[in-house]
Amino acid sequence: MTLTLYAAPFSSATPVVHAFDELDVPHERVMLDLAKGEQRAPDFLALNPNGKVPTVVVDGTPMFEGLAILQWLGDRFGVARGLWPAADDPARLTALSWTTWSYVTFGALLSCSQWASSDRMDPALHHAPLADHARAQLQELLGLLDARLADRAFVLGDDYTLVDLVLGDVIAYATFTGLAIDAHPRVAAWHARVRERPSYQTAWSPA
Ligand SMILES: N[C@@H](CCC(=O)N[C@@H](CS)C(=O)NCC(=O)O)C(=O)O
C-alpha cells in the first residue's frame, strides 16, 4: 500500500500525524506551508477540494476529514496492533461513537466557543452570551466523559486505544484554547495518562 499524508504543524492534521506515528504506519509525509497558501495549489485542490489538511492519498485515492482518516486508520492498521476493536467486536461500536462524539458533538461546541470569543477570530463575530453558553455546554460534555471513566482507566477499558488518542487530542486542543478540565478529576487523570504516551509527546511538542 502506498500512503501519502499531507499535514501542517499544530493543525487539524496533528491527530492524524499522531496516529500514523502511534501505529507506526510507513508513509510519505508532505508538510504544506499554509501561510504560503500551498493548500490552494491546483494539484492539492484536486486531492481535497476544501484545500485543507489533513489529506491522505491511499493507493491513488484521496481522503479528507481528520475523523474519517482516523477511523479508517483504526480499521486498517489499529486492529492488527491491538489499538482498535475488530469489526465484529461490540467495542467497535463504542469506539465509533466516542471518536465521532469528540469531533462532531464536542468539536462543534468548541468551534462555536472559538468563533464567539477567540482573539484569532474576527471580533465582529464575537458574541459573549453564545461563548458562555458553549463553554457551559462543553463542561456538561466533559461531565459525560468523566462518568464514562468512572470504572475504567481508558475510554474502552483497561488499555489505551486509538479512541484515547483521538479524544485526548481533541481535549488537548480544547485546553490550548483555554478550556479548563480540572472540574472533572477523572478526565484530568485520564488525560495525564494519555499525555504519557511517547507518540503524544512527539505530536504535540515543538519540533
Ligand atoms: N474538519 C477538517 C478541518 C480541516 C482544517 O480546517 N484544516 C486547516 C488547518 S487546522 C487548514 O488546512 N486550513 C487551511 C486553509 O483553510 O486555508 C478536518 O478535521 O480535517
Short mmCIF file of C-alpha atoms and ligand atoms in Angstrom, two decimals:
data_model
loop_
_atom_site.label_atom_id
_atom_site.label_comp_id
_atom_site.label_asym_id
_atom_site.label_seq_id
_atom_site.Cartn_x
_atom_site.Cartn_y
_atom_site.Cartn_z
CA MET A 1 0.00 0.00 0.00
CA THR A 2 1.29 3.48 -0.90
CA LEU A 3 0.30 6.19 1.56
CA THR A 4 0.93 9.93 1.41
CA LEU A 5 -0.09 12.21 4.28
CA TYR A 6 -0.39 15.97 3.72
CA ALA A 7 -0.09 17.81 7.02
CA ALA A 8 0.97 21.07 8.68
CA PRO A 9 2.39 21.63 12.18
CA PHE A 10 -0.10 22.24 15.02
CA SER A 11 -3.18 21.92 12.84
CA SER A 12 -6.15 19.62 12.31
CA ALA A 13 -3.55 17.25 10.84
CA THR A 14 -1.83 16.80 14.21
CA PRO A 15 -4.07 13.93 15.46
CA VAL A 16 -3.58 12.14 12.13
CA VAL A 17 0.21 12.59 12.26
CA HIS A 18 -0.03 11.33 15.85
CA ALA A 19 -2.00 8.22 14.78
CA PHE A 20 0.41 7.41 11.94
CA ASP A 21 3.27 7.55 14.47
CA GLU A 22 1.44 5.61 17.19
CA LEU A 23 0.54 2.88 14.68
CA ASP A 24 3.99 3.05 13.06
CA VAL A 25 2.49 3.09 9.57
CA PRO A 26 5.06 3.61 6.78
CA HIS A 27 4.11 6.59 4.62
CA GLU A 28 5.39 9.64 2.79
CA ARG A 29 4.70 12.85 4.72
CA VAL A 30 4.33 16.16 2.88
CA MET A 31 4.28 19.25 5.11
CA LEU A 32 2.37 22.12 3.48
CA ASP A 33 3.10 25.75 4.31
CA LEU A 34 -0.42 27.04 4.96
CA ALA A 35 0.80 30.62 5.39
CA LYS A 36 2.18 30.48 1.84
CA GLY A 37 -1.14 29.09 0.55
CA GLU A 38 0.30 25.78 -0.64
CA GLN A 39 -3.06 24.17 0.25
CA ARG A 40 -4.65 26.15 -2.58
CA ALA A 41 -2.31 24.85 -5.31
CA PRO A 42 -4.35 23.21 -8.11
CA ASP A 43 -2.61 19.84 -7.64
CA PHE A 44 -3.59 19.80 -3.96
CA LEU A 45 -7.16 21.02 -4.59
CA ALA A 46 -7.54 18.06 -6.97
CA LEU A 47 -6.96 15.82 -3.92
CA ASN A 48 -9.03 17.83 -1.46
CA PRO A 49 -11.36 20.49 -2.90
CA ASN A 50 -11.56 22.05 0.59
CA GLY A 51 -7.88 22.98 0.40
CA LYS A 52 -7.23 21.71 3.93
CA VAL A 53 -5.02 19.36 5.87
CA PRO A 54 -5.11 16.56 6.82
CA THR A 55 -5.41 14.86 3.45
CA VAL A 56 -4.27 11.31 2.79
CA VAL A 57 -3.79 9.53 -0.52
CA VAL A 58 -4.25 5.75 -0.29
CA ASP A 59 -3.02 3.92 -3.39
CA GLY A 60 -4.01 6.91 -5.50
CA THR A 61 -7.39 7.57 -3.83
CA PRO A 62 -7.55 10.81 -1.84
CA MET A 63 -9.30 11.01 1.50
CA PHE A 64 -10.06 14.09 3.62
CA GLU A 65 -11.56 14.94 7.05
CA GLY A 66 -9.44 14.04 10.05
CA LEU A 67 -12.07 11.93 11.80
CA ALA A 68 -12.70 9.77 8.73
CA ILE A 69 -8.97 9.26 8.29
CA LEU A 70 -8.51 8.34 11.98
CA GLN A 71 -11.36 5.82 11.93
CA TRP A 72 -10.02 4.30 8.69
CA LEU A 73 -6.52 4.06 10.22
CA GLY A 74 -8.08 2.21 13.16
CA ASP A 75 -9.83 -0.25 10.86
CA ARG A 76 -6.89 -0.77 8.50
CA PHE A 77 -3.93 -0.78 10.94
CA GLY A 78 -5.22 -0.45 14.51
CA VAL A 79 -6.96 -3.83 14.79
CA ALA A 80 -3.78 -5.77 13.99
CA ARG A 81 -1.85 -3.71 16.55
CA GLY A 82 -4.43 -4.20 19.32
CA LEU A 83 -5.28 -0.48 19.31
CA TRP A 84 -8.78 -0.59 17.73
CA PRO A 85 -11.58 -3.15 18.11
CA ALA A 86 -12.22 -5.64 15.30
CA ALA A 87 -15.30 -5.18 13.10
CA ASP A 88 -17.31 -7.87 14.91
CA ASP A 89 -16.35 -6.69 18.41
CA PRO A 90 -19.14 -4.69 20.14
CA ALA A 91 -16.40 -2.35 21.37
CA ARG A 92 -16.08 -1.16 17.73
CA LEU A 93 -19.50 0.47 18.15
CA THR A 94 -18.30 2.24 21.27
CA ALA A 95 -15.07 3.30 19.52
CA LEU A 96 -17.00 4.86 16.62
CA SER A 97 -19.45 6.55 19.00
CA TRP A 98 -16.88 8.25 21.24
CA THR A 99 -14.48 9.28 18.47
CA THR A 100 -17.36 10.80 16.48
CA TRP A 101 -18.70 12.43 19.64
CA SER A 102 -15.33 14.11 20.20
CA TYR A 103 -15.16 15.63 16.70
CA VAL A 104 -18.84 16.27 16.00
CA THR A 105 -20.59 16.96 19.31
CA PHE A 106 -17.70 18.28 21.42
CA GLY A 107 -15.86 19.73 18.41
CA ALA A 108 -18.85 21.70 17.14
CA LEU A 109 -19.30 23.37 20.53
CA LEU A 110 -15.59 24.09 20.73
CA SER A 111 -15.74 25.77 17.31
CA CYS A 112 -18.77 27.73 18.44
CA SER A 113 -16.96 28.96 21.52
CA GLN A 114 -13.94 29.87 19.37
CA TRP A 115 -15.96 31.83 16.80
CA ALA A 116 -17.80 33.62 19.61
CA SER A 117 -14.79 34.69 21.66
CA SER A 118 -11.34 33.81 20.34
CA ASP A 119 -8.93 36.62 19.53
CA ARG A 120 -7.93 34.53 16.49
CA MET A 121 -11.42 35.09 15.04
CA ASP A 122 -12.97 38.23 13.58
CA PRO A 123 -14.11 40.32 16.59
CA ALA A 124 -17.18 41.37 14.57
CA LEU A 125 -18.43 37.80 15.03
CA HIS A 126 -17.83 37.68 18.78
CA HIS A 127 -20.88 37.11 20.97
CA ALA A 128 -20.33 36.85 24.72
CA PRO A 129 -23.63 35.08 25.63
CA LEU A 130 -23.02 32.47 22.90
CA ALA A 131 -19.44 31.94 24.13
CA ASP A 132 -20.70 31.48 27.72
CA HIS A 133 -23.39 29.06 26.56
CA ALA A 134 -20.91 26.98 24.50
CA ARG A 135 -18.42 26.84 27.39
CA ALA A 136 -21.14 25.69 29.81
CA GLN A 137 -22.23 23.01 27.33
CA LEU A 138 -18.63 21.86 26.91
CA GLN A 139 -18.37 21.44 30.69
CA GLU A 140 -21.52 19.30 30.60
CA LEU A 141 -19.97 17.13 27.89
CA LEU A 142 -16.77 16.76 29.92
CA GLY A 143 -19.04 15.52 32.71
CA LEU A 144 -20.27 12.73 30.41
CA LEU A 145 -16.70 11.68 29.66
CA ASP A 146 -15.89 11.85 33.38
CA ALA A 147 -18.77 9.45 34.08
CA ARG A 148 -17.56 7.12 31.32
CA LEU A 149 -14.17 6.99 33.05
CA ALA A 150 -15.67 6.18 36.47
CA ASP A 151 -14.82 2.49 36.27
CA ARG A 152 -12.19 2.25 33.53
CA ALA A 153 -8.69 3.68 33.06
CA PHE A 154 -9.23 4.37 29.35
CA VAL A 155 -12.32 5.06 27.26
CA LEU A 156 -12.80 1.45 26.11
CA GLY A 157 -11.49 -0.28 29.22
CA ASP A 158 -8.18 -1.12 30.88
CA ASP A 159 -5.99 -0.44 27.87
CA TYR A 160 -5.02 2.57 25.79
CA THR A 161 -6.50 2.58 22.26
CA LEU A 162 -6.82 4.97 19.35
CA VAL A 163 -10.06 6.14 20.95
CA ASP A 164 -7.94 7.70 23.72
CA LEU A 165 -5.60 9.17 21.12
CA VAL A 166 -8.49 10.84 19.27
CA LEU A 167 -10.33 12.11 22.36
CA GLY A 168 -7.04 13.04 24.04
CA ASP A 169 -6.01 15.20 21.08
CA VAL A 170 -9.38 16.93 20.84
CA ILE A 171 -9.21 17.72 24.54
CA ALA A 172 -5.56 18.79 24.27
CA TYR A 173 -6.59 21.29 21.60
CA ALA A 174 -9.52 22.42 23.76
CA THR A 175 -7.20 23.08 26.69
CA PHE A 176 -4.85 25.07 24.42
CA THR A 177 -7.85 27.29 23.60
CA GLY A 178 -8.35 27.89 27.33
CA LEU A 179 -10.96 25.27 28.26
CA ALA A 180 -10.41 24.05 31.83
CA ILE A 181 -10.84 20.34 32.54
CA ASP A 182 -9.92 20.38 36.24
CA ALA A 183 -13.58 20.29 37.42
CA HIS A 184 -13.58 16.71 36.05
CA PRO A 185 -10.96 14.79 38.03
CA ARG A 186 -11.27 11.52 36.11
CA VAL A 187 -10.91 13.34 32.79
CA ALA A 188 -7.86 15.19 34.13
CA ALA A 189 -6.27 11.97 35.42
CA TRP A 190 -7.04 10.07 32.18
CA HIS A 191 -5.64 12.94 30.09
CA ALA A 192 -2.43 12.87 32.15
CA ARG A 193 -2.16 9.12 31.36
CA VAL A 194 -2.78 9.79 27.66
CA ARG A 195 -0.10 12.51 27.62
CA GLU A 196 2.50 10.00 28.90
CA ARG A 197 2.34 8.13 25.60
CA PRO A 198 5.61 8.78 23.66
CA SER A 199 3.63 9.41 20.45
CA TYR A 200 1.69 12.18 22.25
CA GLN A 201 4.93 13.90 23.26
CA THR A 202 6.20 13.79 19.66
CA ALA A 203 2.93 15.00 18.17
CA TRP A 204 2.40 17.94 20.49
CA SER A 205 5.97 19.07 21.27
CA PRO A 206 7.51 21.84 19.20
CA ALA A 207 9.82 20.41 16.51
N1 LIG B 1 -12.81 19.37 9.52
C1 LIG B 1 -11.49 19.35 8.91
C2 LIG B 1 -10.79 20.65 9.26
C3 LIG B 1 -9.52 20.82 8.45
C4 LIG B 1 -8.93 22.20 8.65
O1 LIG B 1 -9.64 23.17 9.00
N2 LIG B 1 -7.61 22.32 8.40
C5 LIG B 1 -6.97 23.61 8.49
C6 LIG B 1 -5.75 23.54 9.40
S1 LIG B 1 -6.26 23.44 11.09
C7 LIG B 1 -6.45 24.02 7.12
O2 LIG B 1 -5.94 23.19 6.39
N3 LIG B 1 -6.58 25.30 6.79
C8 LIG B 1 -6.08 25.82 5.55
C9 LIG B 1 -6.98 26.83 4.96
O3 LIG B 1 -8.15 26.94 5.41
O4 LIG B 1 -6.56 27.53 4.06
C10 LIG B 1 -10.70 18.14 9.42
O5 LIG B 1 -10.81 17.79 10.61
O6 LIG B 1 -9.96 17.53 8.64
#
